Coordinates of C-alpha atoms in Angstrom, one line a residue:
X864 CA -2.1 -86.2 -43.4
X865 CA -1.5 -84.1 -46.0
X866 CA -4.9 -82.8 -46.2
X867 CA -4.7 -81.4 -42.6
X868 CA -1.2 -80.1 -43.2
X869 CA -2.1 -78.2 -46.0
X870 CA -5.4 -76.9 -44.2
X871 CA -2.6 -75.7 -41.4
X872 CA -0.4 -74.2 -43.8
X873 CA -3.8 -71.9 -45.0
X874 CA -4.8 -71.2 -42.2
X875 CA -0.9 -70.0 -41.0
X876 CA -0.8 -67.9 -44.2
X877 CA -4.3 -66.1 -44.1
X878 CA -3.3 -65.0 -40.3
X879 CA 0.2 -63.9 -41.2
X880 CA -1.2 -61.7 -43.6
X881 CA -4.5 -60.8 -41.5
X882 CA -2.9 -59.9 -38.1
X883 CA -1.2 -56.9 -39.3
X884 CA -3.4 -55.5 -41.0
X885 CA -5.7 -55.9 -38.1
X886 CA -3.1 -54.2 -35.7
X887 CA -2.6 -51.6 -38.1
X888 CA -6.4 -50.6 -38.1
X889 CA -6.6 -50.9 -34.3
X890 CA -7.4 -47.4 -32.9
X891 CA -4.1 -45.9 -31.2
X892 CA -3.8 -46.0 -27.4
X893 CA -5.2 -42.2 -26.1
X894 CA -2.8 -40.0 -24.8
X895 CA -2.8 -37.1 -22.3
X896 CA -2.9 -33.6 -23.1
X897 CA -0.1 -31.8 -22.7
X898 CA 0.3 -30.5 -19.3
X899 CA -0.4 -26.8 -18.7
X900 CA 2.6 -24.8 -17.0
X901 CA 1.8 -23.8 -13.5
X902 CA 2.3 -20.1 -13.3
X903 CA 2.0 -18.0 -10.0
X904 CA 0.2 -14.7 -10.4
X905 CA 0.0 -12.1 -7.7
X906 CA -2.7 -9.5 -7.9
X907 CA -3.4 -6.3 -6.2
X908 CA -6.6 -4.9 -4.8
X909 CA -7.8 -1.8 -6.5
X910 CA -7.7 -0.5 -10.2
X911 CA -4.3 -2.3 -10.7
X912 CA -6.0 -6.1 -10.3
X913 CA -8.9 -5.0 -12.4
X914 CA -7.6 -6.4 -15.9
X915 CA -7.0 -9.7 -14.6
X916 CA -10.3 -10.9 -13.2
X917 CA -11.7 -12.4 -17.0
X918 CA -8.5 -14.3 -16.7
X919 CA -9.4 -15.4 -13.0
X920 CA -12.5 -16.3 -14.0
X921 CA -10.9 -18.4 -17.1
X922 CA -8.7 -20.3 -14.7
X923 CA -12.0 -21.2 -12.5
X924 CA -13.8 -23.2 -15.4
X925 CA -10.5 -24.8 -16.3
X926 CA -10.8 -22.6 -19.7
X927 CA -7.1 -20.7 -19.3
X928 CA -4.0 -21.8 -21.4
X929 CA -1.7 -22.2 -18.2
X930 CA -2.0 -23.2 -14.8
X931 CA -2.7 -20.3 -13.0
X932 CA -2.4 -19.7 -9.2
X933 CA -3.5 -16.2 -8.4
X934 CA -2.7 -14.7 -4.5
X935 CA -4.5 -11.1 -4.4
X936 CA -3.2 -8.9 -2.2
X937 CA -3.8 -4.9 -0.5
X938 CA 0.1 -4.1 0.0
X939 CA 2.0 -3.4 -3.2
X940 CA 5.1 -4.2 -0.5
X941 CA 3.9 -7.5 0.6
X942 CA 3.4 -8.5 -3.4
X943 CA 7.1 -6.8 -4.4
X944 CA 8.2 -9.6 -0.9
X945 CA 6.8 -12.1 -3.0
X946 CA 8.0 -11.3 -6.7
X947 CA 11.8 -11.0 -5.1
X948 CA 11.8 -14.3 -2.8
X949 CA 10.4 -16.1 -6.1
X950 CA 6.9 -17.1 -4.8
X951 CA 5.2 -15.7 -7.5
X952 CA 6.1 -15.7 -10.8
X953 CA 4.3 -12.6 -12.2
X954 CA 2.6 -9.7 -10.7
X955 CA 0.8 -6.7 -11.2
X956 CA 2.6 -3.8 -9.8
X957 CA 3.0 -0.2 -9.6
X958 CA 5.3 0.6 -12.3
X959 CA 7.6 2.4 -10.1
X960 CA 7.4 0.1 -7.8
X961 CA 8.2 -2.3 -10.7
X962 CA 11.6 -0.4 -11.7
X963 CA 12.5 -0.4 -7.4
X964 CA 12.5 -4.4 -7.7
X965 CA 14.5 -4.7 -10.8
X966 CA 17.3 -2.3 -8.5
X967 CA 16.3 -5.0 -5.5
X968 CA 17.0 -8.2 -7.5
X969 CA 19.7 -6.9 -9.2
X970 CA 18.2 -7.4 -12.3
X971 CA 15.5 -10.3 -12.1
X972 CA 13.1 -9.0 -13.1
X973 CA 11.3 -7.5 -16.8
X974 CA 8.6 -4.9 -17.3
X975 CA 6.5 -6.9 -19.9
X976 CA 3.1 -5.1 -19.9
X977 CA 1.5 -1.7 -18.6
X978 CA -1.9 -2.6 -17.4
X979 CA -3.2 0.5 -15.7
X980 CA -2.8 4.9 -16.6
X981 CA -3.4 7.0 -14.3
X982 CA -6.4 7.0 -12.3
X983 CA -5.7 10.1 -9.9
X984 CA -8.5 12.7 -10.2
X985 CA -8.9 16.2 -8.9
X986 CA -12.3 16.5 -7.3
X987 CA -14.1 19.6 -6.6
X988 CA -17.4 21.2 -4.6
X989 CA -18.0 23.6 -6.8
X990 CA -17.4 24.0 -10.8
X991 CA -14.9 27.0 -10.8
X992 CA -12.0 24.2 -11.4
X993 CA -11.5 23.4 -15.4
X994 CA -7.7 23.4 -15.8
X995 CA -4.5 22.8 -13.7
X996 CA -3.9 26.6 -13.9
X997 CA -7.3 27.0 -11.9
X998 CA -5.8 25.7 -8.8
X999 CA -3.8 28.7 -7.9
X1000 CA -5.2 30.2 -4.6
X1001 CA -6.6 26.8 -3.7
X1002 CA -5.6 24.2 -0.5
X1003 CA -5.8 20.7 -2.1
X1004 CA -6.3 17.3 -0.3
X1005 CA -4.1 15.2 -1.6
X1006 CA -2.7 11.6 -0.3
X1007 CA 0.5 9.8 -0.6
X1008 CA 3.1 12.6 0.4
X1009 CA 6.0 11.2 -0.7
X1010 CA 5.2 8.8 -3.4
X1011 CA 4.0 8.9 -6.6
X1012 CA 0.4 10.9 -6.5
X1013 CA 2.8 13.9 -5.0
X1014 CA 5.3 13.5 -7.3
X1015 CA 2.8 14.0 -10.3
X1016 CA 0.7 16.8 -8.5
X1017 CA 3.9 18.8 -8.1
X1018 CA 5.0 18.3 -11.7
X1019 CA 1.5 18.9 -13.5
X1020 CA 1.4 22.5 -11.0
X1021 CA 4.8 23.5 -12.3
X1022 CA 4.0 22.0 -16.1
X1023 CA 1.2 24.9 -15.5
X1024 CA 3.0 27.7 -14.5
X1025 CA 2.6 27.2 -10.7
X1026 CA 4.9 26.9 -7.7
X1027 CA 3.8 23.8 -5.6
X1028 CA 5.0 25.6 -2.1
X1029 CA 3.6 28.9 -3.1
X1030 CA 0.6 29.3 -5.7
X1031 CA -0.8 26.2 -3.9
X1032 CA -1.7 25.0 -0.8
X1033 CA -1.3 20.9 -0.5
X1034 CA -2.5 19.3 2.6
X1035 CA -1.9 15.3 2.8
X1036 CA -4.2 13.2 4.7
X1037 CA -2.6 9.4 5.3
X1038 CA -5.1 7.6 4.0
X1039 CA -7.4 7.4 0.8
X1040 CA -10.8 6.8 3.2
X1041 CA -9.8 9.5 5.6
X1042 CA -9.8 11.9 2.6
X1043 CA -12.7 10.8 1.0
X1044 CA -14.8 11.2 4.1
X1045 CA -13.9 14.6 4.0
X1046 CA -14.6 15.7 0.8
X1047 CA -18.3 13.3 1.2
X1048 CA -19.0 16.2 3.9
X1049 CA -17.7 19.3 1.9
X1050 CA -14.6 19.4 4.5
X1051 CA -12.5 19.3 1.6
X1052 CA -13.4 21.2 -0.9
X1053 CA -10.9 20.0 -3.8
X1054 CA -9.1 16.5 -3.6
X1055 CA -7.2 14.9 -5.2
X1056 CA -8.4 10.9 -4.8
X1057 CA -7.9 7.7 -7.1
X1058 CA -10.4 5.7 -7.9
X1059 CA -12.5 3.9 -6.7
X1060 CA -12.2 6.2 -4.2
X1061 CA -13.4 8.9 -6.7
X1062 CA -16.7 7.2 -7.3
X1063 CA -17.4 6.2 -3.8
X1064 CA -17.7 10.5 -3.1
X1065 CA -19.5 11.4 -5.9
X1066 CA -21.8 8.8 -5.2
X1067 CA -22.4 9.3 -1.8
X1068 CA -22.3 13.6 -2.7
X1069 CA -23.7 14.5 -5.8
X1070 CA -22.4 18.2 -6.0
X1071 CA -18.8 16.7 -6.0
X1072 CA -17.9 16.6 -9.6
X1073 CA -14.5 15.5 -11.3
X1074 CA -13.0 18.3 -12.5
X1075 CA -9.6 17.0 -13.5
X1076 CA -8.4 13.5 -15.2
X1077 CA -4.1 13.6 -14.5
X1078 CA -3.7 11.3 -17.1
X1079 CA -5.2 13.9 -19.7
X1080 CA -3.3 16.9 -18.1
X1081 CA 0.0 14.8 -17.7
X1082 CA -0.6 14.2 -21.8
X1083 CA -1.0 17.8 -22.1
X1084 CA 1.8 18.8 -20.3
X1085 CA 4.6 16.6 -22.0
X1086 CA 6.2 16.7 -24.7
X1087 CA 8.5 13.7 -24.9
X1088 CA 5.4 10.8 -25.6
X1089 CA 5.3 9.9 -22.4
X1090 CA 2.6 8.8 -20.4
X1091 CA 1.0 8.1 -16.9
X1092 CA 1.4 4.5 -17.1
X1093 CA 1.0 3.4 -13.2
X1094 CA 0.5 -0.1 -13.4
X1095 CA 2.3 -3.0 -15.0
X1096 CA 3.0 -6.4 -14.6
X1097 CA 6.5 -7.8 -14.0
X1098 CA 7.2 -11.1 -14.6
X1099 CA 11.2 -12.7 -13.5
X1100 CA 13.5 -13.6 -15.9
X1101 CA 14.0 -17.0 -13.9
X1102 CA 10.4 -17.8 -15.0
X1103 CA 10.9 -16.2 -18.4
X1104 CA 14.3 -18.2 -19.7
X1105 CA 12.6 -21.5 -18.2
X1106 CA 9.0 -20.7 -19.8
X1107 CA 8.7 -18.6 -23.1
X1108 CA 5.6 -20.0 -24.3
X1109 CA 3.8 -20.0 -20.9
X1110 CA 4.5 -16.2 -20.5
X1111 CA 3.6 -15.6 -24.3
X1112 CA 0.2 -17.0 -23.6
X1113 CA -0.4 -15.3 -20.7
X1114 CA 0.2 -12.1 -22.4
X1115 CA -2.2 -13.2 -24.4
X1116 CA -4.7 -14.2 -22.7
X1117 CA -4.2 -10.9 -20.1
X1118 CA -4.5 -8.7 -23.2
X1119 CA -8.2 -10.7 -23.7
X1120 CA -9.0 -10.2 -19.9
X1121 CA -8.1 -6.5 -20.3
X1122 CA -10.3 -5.8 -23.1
X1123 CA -13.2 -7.6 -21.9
X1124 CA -13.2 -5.8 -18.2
X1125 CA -13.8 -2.5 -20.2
X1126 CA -16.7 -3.9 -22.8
X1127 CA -18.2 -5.9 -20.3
X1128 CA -18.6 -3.4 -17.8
X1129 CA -21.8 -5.5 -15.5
X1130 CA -19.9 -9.1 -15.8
X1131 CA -16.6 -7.0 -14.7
X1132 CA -18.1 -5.3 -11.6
X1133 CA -19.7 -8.9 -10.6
X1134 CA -16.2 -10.3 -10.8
X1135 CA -14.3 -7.4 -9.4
X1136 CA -16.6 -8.3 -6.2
X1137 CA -16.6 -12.0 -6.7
X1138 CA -12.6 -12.2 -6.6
X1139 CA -11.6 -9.2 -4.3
X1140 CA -10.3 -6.8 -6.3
X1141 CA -13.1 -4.0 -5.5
X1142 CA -15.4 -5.0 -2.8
X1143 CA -18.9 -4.2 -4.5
X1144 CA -19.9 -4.8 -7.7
X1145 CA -22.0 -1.3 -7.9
X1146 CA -18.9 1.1 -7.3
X1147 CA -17.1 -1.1 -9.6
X1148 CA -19.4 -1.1 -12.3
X1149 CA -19.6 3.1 -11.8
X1150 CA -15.8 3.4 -11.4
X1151 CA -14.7 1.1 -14.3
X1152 CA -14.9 4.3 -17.1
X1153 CA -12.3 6.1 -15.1
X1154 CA -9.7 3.0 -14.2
X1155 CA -7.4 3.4 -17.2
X1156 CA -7.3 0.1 -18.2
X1157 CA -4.9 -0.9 -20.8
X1158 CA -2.7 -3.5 -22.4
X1159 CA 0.7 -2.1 -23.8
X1160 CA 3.9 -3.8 -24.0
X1161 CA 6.8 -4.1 -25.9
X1162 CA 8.6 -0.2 -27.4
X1163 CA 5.1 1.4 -26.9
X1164 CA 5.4 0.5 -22.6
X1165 CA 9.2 1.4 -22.8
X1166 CA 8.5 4.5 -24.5
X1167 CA 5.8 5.7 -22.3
X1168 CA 7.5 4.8 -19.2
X1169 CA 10.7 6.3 -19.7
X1170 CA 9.2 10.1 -19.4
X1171 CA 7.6 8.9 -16.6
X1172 CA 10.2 7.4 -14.5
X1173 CA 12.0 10.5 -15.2
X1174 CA 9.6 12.4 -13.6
X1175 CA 9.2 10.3 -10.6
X1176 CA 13.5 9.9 -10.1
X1177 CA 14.0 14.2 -10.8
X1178 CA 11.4 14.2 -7.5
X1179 CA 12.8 11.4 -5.2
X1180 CA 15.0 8.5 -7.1
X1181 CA 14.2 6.6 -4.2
X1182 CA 10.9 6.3 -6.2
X1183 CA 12.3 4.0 -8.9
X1184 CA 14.7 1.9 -6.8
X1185 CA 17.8 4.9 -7.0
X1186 CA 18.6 4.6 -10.8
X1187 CA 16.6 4.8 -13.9
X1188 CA 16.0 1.7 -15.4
X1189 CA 18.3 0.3 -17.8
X1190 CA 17.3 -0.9 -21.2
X1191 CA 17.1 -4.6 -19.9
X1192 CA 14.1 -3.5 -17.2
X1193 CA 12.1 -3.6 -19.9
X1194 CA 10.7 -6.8 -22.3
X1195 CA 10.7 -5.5 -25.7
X1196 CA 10.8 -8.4 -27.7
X1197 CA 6.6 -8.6 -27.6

């Protein structure tokens, strides 16, 4: 008997000091990664929407650091609908347009990136056009009477030394394709056209050349560092307070979408056509150069957009919501 109790007592021992070091070496139970934050993103057709296709793409192979929903859209107004109900969560914008919802929503919502200069160009039949100054005389097509491609023509004449209503005749046509047709036939013989508008003329009419970038002559023309910043994204400060790090890595990853839509000018166009935002791939690819695509936020986008909004409120406040923006329109802190 005690043979057998002293085998039990060995046995007890060796597994008392066996079992945890066993448990101890056991691999440890796999856990989840970290769930992504689900972050609604609203789009626009058009130079505006551009930047963000790498990112759509991203979000499609399950590569992207958040959870990205993306709506894409042809109405700035149905977009702004959704940015001040609180459908989406970001957007790409106007900037004007931008500074009108932070008036709408009292507040709720920040500036935190300019995506998009200008991409208005003056278009001409002819090659007798090489300054601002050089329209005097002339009846320019223009679209968007009343809003900001107006707004800008009339300050860049009168940065130039002409009067709008007399050195210049303007005639507005409603919409971008109506214009375009025209200047396609020679019916109008300078125009003023965004792209991709610009690129679907000179395509289709090779003796209509670009004789005027606004973004260069608004740069010549000031003096105060601003610039023709006319796209952004907005992002509300619901979304921001609740989700710091989700918006930090979208600026991120948005400033990597950016710069890859203007290297990767073939895998851009494809995309552009693939997700909406320019309907072929070949007037993408050809219009890309003249977008304006950029990534600036923080004191650099306030300080650009500042001259601008000035600009665009001295012409119709309407434009920017009534009031200037104050300094809390604009996310600074990047």
């Amino acid at each position: 008997m005690r043979t057998n109790w002293g085998k039990g007592a060995l046995i007890s021992t060796v597994l008392a000091v066996l079992l945890p070091l066993a448990v101890g070496c056991a691999p440890a139970p796999a856990t989840s990664p970290p769930a992504k934050t689900a972050v609604r993103v609203a789009a626009l057709k058009g130079p505006t929407g551009v930047g963000m296709v790498h990112l759509m793409q991203a979000q499609q192979g399950g590569a992207a650091a958040n959870d990205y929903s993306f709506t894409v859209s042809e109405s700035p107004e149905d977009v702004a609908a959704k940015v001040a109900s609180g459908d989406v969560d970001l957007a790409a914008v106007p900037t004007n347009l931008a500074a009108a919802l932070y008036a709408k929503t009292s507040g709720g919502v920040q500036m935190v990136a300019v995506n998009t200069l200008g991409v208005m160009y003056v278009l001409e039949n002819g090659d007798t056009i090489h300054s601002m100054a050089d329209l005097k005389g002339r009846t320019v097509y223009a679209t968007g009477q009343g809003s900001n491609p107006e707004y800008v023509l009339r300050f860049l004449l009168q940065a130039n030394g002409l009067d709008p209503d007399r050195d210049v005749t303007i005639v507005f046509k409603a919409q971008h394709d109506e214009l375009a047709t025209l200047a396609v036939k020679g019916d109008a013989a300078v125009a003023l056209l965004p792209e991709p508008f610009v690129t679907t003329v000179t395509v289709k009419n090779p003796k209509v050349r670009v004789a005027l970038d606004l973004t260069a002559e608004w740069a010549k023309a000031v003096t105060d560092g601003s610039q023709l910043m006319m796209g952004g994204v907005v992002a509300r400060k619901d979304f921001v307070a609740k989700h710091p790090e989700a918006l930090a890595s979208f600026l991120t990853e948005y400033r990597a979408s950016i710069e890859a839509a203007g290297t990767g000018v073939d895998a851009t166009a494809a995309l552009c056509e693939q997700f909406g935002i320019i309907p072929s791939a070949a007037v993408a690819k050809q219009a890309l150069p003249r977008l304006g695509l950029t990534f600036l936020a923080g004191e650099e986008m306030k300080a650009g957009l500042q001259g601008y909004f000035e600009v665009l409120y001295d012409a119709n406040p309407k434009s920017v919501g009534g009031a200037l923006p104050d300094p809390g329109f604009y996310d600074t802190a990047k």
